[in-house]
Short mmCIF file of C-alpha atoms in Angstrom, two decimals:
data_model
loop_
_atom_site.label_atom_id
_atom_site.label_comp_id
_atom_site.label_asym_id
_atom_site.label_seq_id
_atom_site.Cartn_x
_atom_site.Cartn_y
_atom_site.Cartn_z
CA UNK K 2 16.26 16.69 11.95
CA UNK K 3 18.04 17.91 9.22
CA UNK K 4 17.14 19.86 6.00
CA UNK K 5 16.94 16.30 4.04
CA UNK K 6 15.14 14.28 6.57
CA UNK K 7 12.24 17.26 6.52
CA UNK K 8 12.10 17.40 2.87
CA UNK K 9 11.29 13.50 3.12
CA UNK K 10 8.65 13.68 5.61
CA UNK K 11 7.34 16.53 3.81
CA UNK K 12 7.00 14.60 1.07
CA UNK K 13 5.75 11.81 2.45
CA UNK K 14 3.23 13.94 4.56
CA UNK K 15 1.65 15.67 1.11
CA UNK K 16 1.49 11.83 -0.44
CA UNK K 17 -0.20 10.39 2.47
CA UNK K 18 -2.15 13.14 4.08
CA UNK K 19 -5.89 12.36 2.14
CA UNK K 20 -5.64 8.67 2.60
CA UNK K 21 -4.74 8.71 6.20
CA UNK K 22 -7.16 11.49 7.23
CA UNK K 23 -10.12 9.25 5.22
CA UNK K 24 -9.10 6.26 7.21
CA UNK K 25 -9.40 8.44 10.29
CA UNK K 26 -12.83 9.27 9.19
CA UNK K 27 -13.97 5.93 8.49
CA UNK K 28 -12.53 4.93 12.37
CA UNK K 29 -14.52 7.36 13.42
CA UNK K 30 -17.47 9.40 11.83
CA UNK K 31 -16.47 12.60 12.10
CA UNK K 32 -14.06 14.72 10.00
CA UNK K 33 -13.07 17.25 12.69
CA UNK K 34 -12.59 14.22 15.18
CA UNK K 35 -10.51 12.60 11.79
CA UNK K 36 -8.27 15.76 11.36
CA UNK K 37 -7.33 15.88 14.83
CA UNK K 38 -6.31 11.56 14.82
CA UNK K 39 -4.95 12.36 11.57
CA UNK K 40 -2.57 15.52 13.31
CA UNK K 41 -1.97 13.55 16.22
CA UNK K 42 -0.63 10.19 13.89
CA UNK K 43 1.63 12.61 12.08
CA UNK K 44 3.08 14.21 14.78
CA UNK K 45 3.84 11.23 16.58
CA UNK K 46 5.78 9.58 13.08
CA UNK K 47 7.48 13.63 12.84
CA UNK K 48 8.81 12.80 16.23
CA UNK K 49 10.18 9.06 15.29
CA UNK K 50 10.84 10.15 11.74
CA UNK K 51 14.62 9.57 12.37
CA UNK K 52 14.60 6.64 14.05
CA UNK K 53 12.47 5.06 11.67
CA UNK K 54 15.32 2.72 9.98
CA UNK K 55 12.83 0.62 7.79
CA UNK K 56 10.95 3.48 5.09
CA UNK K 57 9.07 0.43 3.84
CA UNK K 58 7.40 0.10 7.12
CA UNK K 59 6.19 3.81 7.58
CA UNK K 60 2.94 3.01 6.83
CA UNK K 61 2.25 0.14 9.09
CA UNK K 62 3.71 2.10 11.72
CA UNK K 63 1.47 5.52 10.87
CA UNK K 64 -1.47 3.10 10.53
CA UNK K 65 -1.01 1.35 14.24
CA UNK K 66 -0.20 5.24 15.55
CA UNK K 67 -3.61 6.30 13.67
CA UNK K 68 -5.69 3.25 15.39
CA UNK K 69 -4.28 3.51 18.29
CA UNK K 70 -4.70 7.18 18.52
CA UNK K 71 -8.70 6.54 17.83
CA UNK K 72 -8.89 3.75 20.23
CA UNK K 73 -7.35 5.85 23.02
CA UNK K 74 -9.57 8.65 22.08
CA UNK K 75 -12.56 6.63 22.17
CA UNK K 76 -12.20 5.79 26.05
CA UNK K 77 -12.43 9.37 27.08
CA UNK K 78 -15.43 10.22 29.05
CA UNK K 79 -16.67 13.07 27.18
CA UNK K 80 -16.47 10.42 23.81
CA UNK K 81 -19.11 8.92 25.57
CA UNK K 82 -21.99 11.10 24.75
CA UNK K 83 -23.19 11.24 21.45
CA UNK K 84 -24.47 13.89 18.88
CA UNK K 85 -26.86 13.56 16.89
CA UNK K 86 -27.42 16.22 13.50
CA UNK K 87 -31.19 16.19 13.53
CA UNK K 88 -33.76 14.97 16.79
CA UNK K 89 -35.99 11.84 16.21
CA UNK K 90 -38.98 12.70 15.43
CA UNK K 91 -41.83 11.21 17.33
CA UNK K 92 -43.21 7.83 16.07
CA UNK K 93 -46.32 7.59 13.81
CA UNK K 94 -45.06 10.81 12.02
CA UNK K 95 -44.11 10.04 8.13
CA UNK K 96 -40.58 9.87 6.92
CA UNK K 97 -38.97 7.70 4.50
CA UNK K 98 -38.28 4.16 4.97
CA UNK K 99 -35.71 2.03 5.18
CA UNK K 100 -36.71 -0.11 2.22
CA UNK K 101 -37.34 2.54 0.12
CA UNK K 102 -34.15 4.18 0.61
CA UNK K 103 -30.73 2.82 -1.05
CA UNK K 104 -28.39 2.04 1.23
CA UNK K 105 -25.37 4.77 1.21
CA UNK K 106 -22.30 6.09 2.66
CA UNK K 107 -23.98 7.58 5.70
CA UNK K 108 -26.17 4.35 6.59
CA UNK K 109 -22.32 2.55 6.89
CA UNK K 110 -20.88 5.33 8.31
CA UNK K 111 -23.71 5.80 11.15
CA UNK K 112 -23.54 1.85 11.62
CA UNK K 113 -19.58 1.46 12.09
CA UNK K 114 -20.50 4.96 14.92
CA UNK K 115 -22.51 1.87 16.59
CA UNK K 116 -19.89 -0.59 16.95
CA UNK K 117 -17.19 -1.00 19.57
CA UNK K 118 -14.07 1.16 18.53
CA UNK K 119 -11.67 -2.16 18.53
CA UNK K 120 -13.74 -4.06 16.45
CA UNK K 121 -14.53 -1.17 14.13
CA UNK K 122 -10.75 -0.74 13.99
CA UNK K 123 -10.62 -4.07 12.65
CA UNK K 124 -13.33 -3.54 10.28
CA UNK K 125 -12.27 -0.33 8.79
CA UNK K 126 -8.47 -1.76 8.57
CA UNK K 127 -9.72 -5.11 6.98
CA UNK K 128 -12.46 -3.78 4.55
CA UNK K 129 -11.54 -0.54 4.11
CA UNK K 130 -7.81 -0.41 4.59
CA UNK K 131 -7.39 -4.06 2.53
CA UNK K 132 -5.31 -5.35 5.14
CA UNK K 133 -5.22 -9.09 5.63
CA UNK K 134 -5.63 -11.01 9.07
CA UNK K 135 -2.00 -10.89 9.49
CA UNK K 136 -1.33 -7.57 8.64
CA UNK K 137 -4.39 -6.63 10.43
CA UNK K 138 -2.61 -8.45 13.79
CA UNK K 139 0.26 -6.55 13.14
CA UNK K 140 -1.00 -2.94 13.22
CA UNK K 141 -3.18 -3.59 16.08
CA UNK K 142 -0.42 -5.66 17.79
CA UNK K 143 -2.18 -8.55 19.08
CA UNK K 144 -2.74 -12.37 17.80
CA UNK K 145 -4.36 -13.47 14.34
CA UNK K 146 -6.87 -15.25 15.96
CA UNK K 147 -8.13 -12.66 18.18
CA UNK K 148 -8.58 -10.74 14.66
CA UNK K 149 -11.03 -12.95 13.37
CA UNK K 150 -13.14 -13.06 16.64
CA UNK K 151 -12.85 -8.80 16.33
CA UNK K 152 -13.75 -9.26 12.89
CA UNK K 153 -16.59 -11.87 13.23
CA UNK K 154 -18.25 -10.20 16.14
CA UNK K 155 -17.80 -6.56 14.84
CA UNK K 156 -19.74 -7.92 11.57
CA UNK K 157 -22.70 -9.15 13.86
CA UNK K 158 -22.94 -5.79 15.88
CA UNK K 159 -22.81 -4.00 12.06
CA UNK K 160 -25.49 -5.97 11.17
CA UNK K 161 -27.60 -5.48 14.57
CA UNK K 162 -27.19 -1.81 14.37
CA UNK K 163 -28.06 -1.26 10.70
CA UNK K 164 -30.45 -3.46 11.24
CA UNK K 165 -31.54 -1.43 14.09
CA UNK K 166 -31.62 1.73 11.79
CA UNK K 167 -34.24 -0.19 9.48
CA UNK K 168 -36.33 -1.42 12.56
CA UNK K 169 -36.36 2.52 13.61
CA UNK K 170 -37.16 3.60 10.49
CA UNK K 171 -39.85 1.17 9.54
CA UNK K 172 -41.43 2.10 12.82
CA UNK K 173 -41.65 5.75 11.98
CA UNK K 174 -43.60 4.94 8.62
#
């Protein structure tokens, strides 16, 4: 590339860094994990960066790269296992319950962790992202239709696993 063409992508690297890296997060749940999808969607647009004839699309394109990147990721076998920050504790102990609590950023964060990574895709990209079903289809390269059966059954795992959290927690108080 030439002088120019790095001074654009710089550019356009310092605008779209935060947002891209926070979308990584929300995919999924962990900000080293989110740096690294974040590094590997920008070097894979640095690579492209020339051949990229439509600017207006550079974002749909870093978006599918970033999805696709966490969707790969997700199917290694060490992704498998999970970590956990603090052990469960051991029912019939006290702790704070669901009801009592208000639902924040973590509860979300922990439920999207318990949903498939395709349909979270489609969750984080529709909700999160603002994407409609089409552009939605688009970035993840596949049908509209198959969008809204992603979206629709990612919603009902959501809701089993938060629900799931309450259940746990109501059991432990």
């Amino acid at each position: 590339m030439d002088q120019r063409e790095e001074q654009e992508f710089a550019e356009y690297f310092a605008a779209k860094r935060d947002s891209v890296r926070r979308t990584a997060y929300m995919l999924c749940g962990d900000w080293h994990r989110a740096d690294d999808l974040a590094q590997t969607a920008f070097v894979s647009l640095h690579r492209r960066w020339r051949k990229i004839r439509d600017r207006a699309a550079t974002d749909a394109y870093l978006r599918k790269t970033l999805v696709r990147a966490s969707i790969d990721e997700s199917r290694r076998p060490w992704r498998r296992e999970r970590q956990v920050e603090e052990l469960p504790e051991p029912a019939g102990q006290g702790g704070p319950r669901l009801d009592d609590q208000v639902a924040t950023r973590e509860d979300l964060l922990a439920g999207l962790r318990g949903v498939p990574s395709r349909q979270r895709a489609v969750l984080v990209l529709r909700y999160f992202e603002g994407l409609d079903v089409s552009g939605v289809a688009k970035a993840l390269g596949c049908s509209e239709g198959t969008v809204k059966s992603q979206t629709a059954r990612g919603l009902e795992n959501l809701r089993k696993v938060l629900g799931g959290l309450g259940e746990e927690v109501d059991s432990r108080g």
